[in-house]
Coordinates of C-alpha atoms and ligand atoms in Angstrom, one line a residue:
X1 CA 3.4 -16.0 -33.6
X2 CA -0.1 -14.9 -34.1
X3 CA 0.4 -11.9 -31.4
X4 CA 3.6 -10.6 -32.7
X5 CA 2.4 -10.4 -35.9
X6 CA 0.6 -7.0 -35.7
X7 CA 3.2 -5.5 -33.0
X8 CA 6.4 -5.9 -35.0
X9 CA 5.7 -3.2 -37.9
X10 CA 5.1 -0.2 -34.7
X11 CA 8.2 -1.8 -33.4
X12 CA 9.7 -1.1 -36.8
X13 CA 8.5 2.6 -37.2
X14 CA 9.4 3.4 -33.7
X15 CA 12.7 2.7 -34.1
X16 CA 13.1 4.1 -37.8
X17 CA 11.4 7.7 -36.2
X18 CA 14.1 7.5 -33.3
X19 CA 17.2 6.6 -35.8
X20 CA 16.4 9.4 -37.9
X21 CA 15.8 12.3 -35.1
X22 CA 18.1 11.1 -32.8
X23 CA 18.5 14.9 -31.3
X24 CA 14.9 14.4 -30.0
X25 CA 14.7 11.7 -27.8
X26 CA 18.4 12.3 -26.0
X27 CA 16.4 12.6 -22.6
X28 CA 15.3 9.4 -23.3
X29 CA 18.6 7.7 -22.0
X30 CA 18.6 9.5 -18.9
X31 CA 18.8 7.5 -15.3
X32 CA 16.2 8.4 -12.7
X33 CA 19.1 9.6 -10.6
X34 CA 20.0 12.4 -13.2
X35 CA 16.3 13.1 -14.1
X36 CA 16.1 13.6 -9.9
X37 CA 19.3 16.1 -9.9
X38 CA 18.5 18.0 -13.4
X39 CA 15.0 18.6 -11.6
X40 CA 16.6 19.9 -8.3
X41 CA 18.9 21.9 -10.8
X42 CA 15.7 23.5 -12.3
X43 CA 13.6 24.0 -9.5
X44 CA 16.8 25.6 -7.9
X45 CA 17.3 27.7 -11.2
X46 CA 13.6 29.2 -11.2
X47 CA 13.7 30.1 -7.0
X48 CA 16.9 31.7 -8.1
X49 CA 15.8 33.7 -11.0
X50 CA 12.7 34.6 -8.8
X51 CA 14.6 35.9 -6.4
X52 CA 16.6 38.1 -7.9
X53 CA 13.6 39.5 -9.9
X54 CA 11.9 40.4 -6.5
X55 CA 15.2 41.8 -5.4
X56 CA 15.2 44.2 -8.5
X57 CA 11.9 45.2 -8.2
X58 CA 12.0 46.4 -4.4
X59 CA 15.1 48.2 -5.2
X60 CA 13.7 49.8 -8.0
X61 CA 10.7 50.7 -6.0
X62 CA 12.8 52.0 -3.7
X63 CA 14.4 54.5 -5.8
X64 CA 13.1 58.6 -5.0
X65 CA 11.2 58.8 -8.3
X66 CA 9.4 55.7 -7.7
X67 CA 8.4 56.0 -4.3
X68 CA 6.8 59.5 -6.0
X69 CA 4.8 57.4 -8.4
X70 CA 4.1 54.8 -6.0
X71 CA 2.2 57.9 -3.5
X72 CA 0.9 59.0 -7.1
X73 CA -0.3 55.9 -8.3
X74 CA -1.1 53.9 -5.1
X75 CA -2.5 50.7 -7.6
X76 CA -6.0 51.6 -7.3
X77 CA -8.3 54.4 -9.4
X78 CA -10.8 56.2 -7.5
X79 CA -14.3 54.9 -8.0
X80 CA -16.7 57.5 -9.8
X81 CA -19.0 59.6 -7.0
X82 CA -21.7 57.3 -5.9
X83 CA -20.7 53.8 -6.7
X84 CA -22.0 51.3 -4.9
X85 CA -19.5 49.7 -2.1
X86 CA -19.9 46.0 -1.0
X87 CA -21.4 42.9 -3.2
X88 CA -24.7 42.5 -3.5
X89 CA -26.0 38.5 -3.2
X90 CA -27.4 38.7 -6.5
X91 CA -23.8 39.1 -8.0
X92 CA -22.3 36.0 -6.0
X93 CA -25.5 34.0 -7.4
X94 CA -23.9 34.9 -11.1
X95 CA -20.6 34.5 -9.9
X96 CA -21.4 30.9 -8.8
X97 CA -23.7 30.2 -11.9
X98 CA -20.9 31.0 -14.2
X99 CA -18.0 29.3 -12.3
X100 CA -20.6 26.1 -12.1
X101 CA -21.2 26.3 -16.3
X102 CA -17.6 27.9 -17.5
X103 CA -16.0 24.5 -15.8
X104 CA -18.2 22.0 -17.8
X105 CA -18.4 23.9 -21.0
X106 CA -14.1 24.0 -20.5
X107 CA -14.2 19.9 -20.2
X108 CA -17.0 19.7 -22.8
X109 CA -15.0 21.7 -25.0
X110 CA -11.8 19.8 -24.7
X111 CA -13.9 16.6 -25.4
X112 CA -15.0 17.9 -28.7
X113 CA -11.7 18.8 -30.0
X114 CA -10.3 15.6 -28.9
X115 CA -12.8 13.0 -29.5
X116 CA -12.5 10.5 -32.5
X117 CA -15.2 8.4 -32.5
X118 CA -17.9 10.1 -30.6
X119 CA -20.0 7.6 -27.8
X120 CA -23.2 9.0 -29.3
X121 CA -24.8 11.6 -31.6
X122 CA -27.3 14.0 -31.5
X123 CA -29.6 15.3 -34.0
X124 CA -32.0 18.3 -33.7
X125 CA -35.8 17.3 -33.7
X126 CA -36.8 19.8 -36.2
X127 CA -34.0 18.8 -38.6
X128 CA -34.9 17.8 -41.8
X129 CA -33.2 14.6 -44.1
X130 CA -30.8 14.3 -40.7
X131 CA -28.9 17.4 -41.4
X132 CA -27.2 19.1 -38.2
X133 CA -25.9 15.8 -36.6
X134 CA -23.5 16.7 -34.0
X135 CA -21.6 14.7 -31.3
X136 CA -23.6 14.1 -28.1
X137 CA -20.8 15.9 -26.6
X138 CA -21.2 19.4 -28.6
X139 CA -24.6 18.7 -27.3
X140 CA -23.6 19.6 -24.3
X141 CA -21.1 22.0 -25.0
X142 CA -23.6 24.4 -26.8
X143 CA -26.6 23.8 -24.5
X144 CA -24.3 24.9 -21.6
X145 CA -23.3 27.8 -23.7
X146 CA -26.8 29.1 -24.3
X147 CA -26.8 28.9 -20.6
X148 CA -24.0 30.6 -20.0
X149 CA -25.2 33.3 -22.4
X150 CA -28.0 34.2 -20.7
X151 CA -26.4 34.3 -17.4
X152 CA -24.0 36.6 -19.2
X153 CA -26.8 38.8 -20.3
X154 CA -28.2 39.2 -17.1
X155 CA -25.2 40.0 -15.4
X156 CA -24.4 42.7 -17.5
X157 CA -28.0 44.1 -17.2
X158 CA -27.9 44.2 -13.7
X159 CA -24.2 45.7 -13.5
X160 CA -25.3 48.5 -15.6
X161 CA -28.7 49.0 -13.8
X162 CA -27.2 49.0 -10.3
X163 CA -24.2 51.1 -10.7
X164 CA -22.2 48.1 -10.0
X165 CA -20.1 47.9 -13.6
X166 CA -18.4 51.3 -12.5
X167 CA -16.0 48.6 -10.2
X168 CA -15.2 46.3 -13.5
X169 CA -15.0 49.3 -16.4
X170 CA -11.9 51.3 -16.5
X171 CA -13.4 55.2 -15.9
X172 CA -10.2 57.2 -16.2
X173 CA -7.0 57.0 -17.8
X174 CA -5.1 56.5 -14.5
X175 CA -6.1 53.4 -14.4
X176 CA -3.0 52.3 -16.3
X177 CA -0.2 54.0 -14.6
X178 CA -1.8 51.9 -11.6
X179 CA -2.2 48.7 -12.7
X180 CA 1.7 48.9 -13.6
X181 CA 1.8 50.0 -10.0
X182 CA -0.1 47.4 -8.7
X183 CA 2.2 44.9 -11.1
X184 CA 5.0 45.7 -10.1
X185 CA 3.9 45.5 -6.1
X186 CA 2.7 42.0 -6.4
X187 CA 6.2 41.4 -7.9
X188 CA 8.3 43.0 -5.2
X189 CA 6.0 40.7 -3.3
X190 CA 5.0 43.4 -1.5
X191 CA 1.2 43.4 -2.1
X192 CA -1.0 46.5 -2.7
X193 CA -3.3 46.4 0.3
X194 CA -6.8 44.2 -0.5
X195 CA -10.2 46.1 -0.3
X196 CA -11.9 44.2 -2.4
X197 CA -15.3 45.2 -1.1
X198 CA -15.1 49.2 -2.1
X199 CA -12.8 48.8 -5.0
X200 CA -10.6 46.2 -7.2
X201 CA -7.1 47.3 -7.5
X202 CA -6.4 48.6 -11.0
X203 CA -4.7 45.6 -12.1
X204 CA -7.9 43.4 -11.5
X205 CA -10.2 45.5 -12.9
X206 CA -8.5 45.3 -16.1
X207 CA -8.3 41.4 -16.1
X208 CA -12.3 41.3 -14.6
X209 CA -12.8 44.3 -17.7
X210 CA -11.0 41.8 -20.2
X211 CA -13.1 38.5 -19.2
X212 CA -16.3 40.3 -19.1
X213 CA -16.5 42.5 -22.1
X214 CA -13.5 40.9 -24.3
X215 CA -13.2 36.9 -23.7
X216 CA -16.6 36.4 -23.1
X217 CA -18.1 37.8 -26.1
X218 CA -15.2 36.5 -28.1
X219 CA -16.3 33.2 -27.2
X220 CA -19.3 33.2 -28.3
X221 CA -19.2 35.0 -31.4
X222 CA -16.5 32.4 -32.7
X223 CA -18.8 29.5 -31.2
X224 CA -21.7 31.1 -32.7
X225 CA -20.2 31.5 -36.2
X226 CA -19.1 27.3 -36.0
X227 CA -22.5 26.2 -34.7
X228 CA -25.1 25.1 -36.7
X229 CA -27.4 28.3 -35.4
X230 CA -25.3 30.2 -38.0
X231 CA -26.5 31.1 -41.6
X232 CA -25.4 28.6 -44.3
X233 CA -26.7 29.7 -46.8
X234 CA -25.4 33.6 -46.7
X235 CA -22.3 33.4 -49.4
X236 CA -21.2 36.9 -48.7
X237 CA -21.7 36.6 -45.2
X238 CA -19.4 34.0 -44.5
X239 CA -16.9 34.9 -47.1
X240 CA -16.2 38.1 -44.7
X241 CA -15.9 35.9 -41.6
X242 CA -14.8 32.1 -42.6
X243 CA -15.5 29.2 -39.8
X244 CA -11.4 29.0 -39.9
X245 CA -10.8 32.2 -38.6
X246 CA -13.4 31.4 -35.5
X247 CA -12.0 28.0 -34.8
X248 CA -8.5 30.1 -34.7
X249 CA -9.6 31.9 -32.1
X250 CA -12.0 29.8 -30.4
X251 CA -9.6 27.5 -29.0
X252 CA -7.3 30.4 -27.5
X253 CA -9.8 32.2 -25.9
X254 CA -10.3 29.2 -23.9
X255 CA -6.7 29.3 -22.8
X256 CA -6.8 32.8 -22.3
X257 CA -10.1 32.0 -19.4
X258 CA -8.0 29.0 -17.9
X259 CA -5.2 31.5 -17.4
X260 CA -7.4 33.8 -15.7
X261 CA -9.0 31.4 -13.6
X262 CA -5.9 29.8 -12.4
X263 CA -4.3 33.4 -11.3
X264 CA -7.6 34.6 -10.3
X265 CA -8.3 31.7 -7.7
X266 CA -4.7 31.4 -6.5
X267 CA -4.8 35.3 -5.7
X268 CA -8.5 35.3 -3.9
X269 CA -6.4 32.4 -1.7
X270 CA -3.4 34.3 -1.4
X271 CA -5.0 38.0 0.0
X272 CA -7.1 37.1 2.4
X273 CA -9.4 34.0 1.5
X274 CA -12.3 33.7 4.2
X275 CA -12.8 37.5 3.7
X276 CA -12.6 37.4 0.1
X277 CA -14.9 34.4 -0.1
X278 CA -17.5 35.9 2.5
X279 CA -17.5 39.3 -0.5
X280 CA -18.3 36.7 -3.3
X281 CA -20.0 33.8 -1.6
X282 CA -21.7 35.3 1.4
X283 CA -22.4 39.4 0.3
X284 CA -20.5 40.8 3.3
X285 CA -17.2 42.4 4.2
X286 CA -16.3 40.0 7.4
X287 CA -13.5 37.4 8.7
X288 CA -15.7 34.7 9.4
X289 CA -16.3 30.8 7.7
X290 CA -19.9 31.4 6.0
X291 CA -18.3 32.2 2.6
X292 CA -15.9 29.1 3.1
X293 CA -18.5 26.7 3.7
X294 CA -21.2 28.2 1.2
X295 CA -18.2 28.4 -1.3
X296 CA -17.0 24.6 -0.6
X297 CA -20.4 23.7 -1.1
X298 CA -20.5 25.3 -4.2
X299 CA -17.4 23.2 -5.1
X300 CA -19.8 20.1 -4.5
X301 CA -22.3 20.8 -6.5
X302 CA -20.0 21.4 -9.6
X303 CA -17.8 18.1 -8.8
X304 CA -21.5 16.3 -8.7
X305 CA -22.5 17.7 -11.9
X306 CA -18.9 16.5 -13.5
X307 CA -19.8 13.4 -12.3
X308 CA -23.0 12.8 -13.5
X309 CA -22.3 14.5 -16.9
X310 CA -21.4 11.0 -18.5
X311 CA -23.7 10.0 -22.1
X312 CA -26.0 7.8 -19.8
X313 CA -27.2 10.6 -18.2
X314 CA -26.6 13.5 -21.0
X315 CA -28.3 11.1 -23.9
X316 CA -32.1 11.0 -22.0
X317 CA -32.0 14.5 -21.4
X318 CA -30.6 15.4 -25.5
X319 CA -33.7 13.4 -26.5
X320 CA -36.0 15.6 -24.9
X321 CA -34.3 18.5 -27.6
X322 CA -34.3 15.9 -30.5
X323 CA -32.7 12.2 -32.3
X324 CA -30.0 10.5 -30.0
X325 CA -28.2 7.3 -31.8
X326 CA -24.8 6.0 -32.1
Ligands
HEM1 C1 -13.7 28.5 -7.8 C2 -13.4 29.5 -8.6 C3 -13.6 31.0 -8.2 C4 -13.5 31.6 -7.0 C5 -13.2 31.0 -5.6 C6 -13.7 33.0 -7.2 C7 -13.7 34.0 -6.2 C8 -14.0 35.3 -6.5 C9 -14.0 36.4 -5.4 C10 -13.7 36.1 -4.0 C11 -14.2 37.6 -6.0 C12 -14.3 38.9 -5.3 C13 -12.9 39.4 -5.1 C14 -12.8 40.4 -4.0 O1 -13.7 40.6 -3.2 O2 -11.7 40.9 -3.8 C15 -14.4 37.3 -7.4 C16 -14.7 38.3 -8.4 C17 -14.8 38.0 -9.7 N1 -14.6 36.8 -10.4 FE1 -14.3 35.0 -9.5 N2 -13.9 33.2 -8.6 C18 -13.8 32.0 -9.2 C19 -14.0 31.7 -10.5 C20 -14.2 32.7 -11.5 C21 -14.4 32.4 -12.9 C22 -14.4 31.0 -13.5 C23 -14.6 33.6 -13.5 C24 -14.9 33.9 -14.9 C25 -14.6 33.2 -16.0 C26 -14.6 34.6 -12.5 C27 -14.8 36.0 -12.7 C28 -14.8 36.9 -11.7 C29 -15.2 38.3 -12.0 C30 -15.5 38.9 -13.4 C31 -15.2 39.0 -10.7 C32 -15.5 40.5 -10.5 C33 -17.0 40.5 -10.3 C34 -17.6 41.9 -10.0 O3 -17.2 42.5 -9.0 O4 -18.5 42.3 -10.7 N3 -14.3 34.0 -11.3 N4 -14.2 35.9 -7.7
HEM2 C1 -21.7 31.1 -26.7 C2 -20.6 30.5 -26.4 C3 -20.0 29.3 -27.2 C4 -20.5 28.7 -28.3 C5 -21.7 29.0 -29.1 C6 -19.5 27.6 -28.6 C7 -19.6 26.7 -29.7 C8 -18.7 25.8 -30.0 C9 -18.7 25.0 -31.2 C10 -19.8 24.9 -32.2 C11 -17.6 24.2 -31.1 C12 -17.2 23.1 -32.1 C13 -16.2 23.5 -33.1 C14 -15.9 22.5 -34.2 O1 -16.9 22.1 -34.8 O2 -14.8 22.2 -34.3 C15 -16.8 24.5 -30.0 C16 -15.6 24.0 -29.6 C17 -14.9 24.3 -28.5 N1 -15.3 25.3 -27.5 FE1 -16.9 26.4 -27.6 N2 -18.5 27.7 -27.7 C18 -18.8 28.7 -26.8 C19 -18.1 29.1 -25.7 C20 -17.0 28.4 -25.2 C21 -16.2 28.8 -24.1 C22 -16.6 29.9 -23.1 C23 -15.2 28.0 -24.0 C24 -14.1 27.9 -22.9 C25 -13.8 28.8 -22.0 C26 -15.2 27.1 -25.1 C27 -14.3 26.1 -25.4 C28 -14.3 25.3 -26.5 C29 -13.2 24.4 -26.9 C30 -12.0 24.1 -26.1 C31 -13.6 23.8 -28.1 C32 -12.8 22.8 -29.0 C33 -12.1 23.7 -29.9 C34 -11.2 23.0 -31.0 O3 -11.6 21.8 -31.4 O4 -10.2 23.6 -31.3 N3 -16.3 27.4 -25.9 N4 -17.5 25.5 -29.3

């Protein structure tokens, strides 16, 4: 009697919640046979509807006008005279610094918006009366960020002082009658041809422009504005830009990067991966394994750091930078 006690009331509001939306739950009472078919249906319904788009698009493609905007607008804009070609080391070093932080401060992030009772908290040591107490968790999440923002800041010194940003910043109009080019080429599946080493197709400059010089500072002026770096005491300040509007946009930006990294990675894959990797990982244009293996390594490096990023190890290192209790 003593253990039902406490489970009977959930018992009781489950079933109240499901008598009075019955419409929500109906797939409740499915069989595992018809949850097996309606998923064959589905999958069947979305390599159907694929089809026929790609089918569309190559006949469209194929039309007279468009083959004339297709030889017009190949998917890729001229680079200004005297761009650099090829990837120099010291951009796969930022490439790999950022993938190695944007991963943690992603799972750090999604900690702090879904943690309830925090493992441990952290308080700064030149706090005064305890005031700035955050979880041991946004700890981390803002530490990364700093270093992520001066990785950042770096990067985009050294694109601009090499000649390197003219392959990430849009230089002419044409670049956007050619990344609807190069759109509608990956979906004909027909895929503009991969140079990455002399010059991004349209479409991926755009997206690489938009991460850069859009997400990334998005990010961390909303984080900025919710952090406790930020002004409190500046009335009129924070009357024009209220925390609410940055923790609106905070969260979405993040699901605007996860977007980009899942199509980003699953394209560098799907055009040529060992020579794709060898550009970012090994700083040459060739068809061996180098990049492979340096870039799988990478991959170790960041799954150790996952690992050992657990409040054992985080708490000693948060003490160093201030107070750490429960
Ligand atoms: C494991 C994950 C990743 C892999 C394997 C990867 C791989 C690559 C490769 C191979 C290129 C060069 C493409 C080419 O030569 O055609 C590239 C460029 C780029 N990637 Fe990634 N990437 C990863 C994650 C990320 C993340 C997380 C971001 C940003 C949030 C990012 C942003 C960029 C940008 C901005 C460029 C263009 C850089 C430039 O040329 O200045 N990548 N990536
Ligand atoms: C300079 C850069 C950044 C700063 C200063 C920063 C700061 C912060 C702060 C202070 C919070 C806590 C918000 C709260 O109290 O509710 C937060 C939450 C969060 N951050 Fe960041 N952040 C930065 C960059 C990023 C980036 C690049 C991502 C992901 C790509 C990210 C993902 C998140 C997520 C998912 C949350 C939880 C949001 C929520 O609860 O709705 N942050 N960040």
């Amino acid at each position: 009697m003593l253990t039902s006690e406490p489970v009977q009331p959930v018992a009781r509001t489950a079933e109240a919640s499901a008598a009075s939306q019955p419409a929500t739950r109906w797939y409740a009472a499915l069989t595992r046979g018809q949850w097996a078919a309606a998923s064959v249906v589905g999958i069947l319904a979305i390599i159907g509807a694929a089809t026929i788009v790609v089918q569309l698009t190559r006949w469209f493609l194929g039309l007279g006008f468009m083959q004339d905007f297709l030889a017009t607008y190949p998917g890729e804009t001229p680079l200004p005279e005297g761009a650099p070609v090829g990837l120099p080391a010291w951009l796969g070093w930022q490439h790999f610094f950022n993938v190695f932080l944007i991963v943690l401060i992603i799972r750090s992030g999604l900690q702090v918006r879904t943690e309830r009772r925090p493992a441990a908290y952290w308080t700064p040591r030149w706090s005064k009366g305890g005031q700035g107490k955050i979880s041991l968790n946004l700890w981390f999440h803002q530490s990364l960020d700093i270093l992520w923002l001066v990785n950042g800041v770096i990067f985009v010194v050294l694109l601009f002082a090499t000649g390197q940003w003219m392959r990430v910043v849009p230089t002419s109009w044409e670049i956007i009658p050619n990344a609807v080019s190069a759109g509608l080429q990956y979906l004909s599946l027909d895929w503009p041809l991969e140079n990455g080493w002399v010059n991004y197709n349209s479409l991926q400059v755009l997206a690489y422009f938009a991460t850069i010089f859009i997400a990334a500072p998005l990010a961390a002026v909303t984080g900025v504005r919710m952090s406790g770096l930020w002004p409190k005491n500046a009335p009129a300040l924070n009357r024009s830009y209220p925390v609410e509007w940055a923790r609106a946009v905070h969260f979405p930006v993040m699901l605007y990067f996860v977007a980009f990294i899942v199509v980003h990675v699953t394209l560098v894959f799907l055009t040529g991966a060992l020579r794709n990797l060898n550009h970012m990982y090994a700083a040459q244009d060739a068809e061996g394994w180098l990049g492979f293996w340096i870039f799988v390594a990478s991959l170790v490096v960041i799954a150790a750091a996952w690992i050992a990023a657990r409040p054992s190890v985080l708490a000693p290192i948060a003490a160093v930078f201030g107070k750490v209790g429960r």
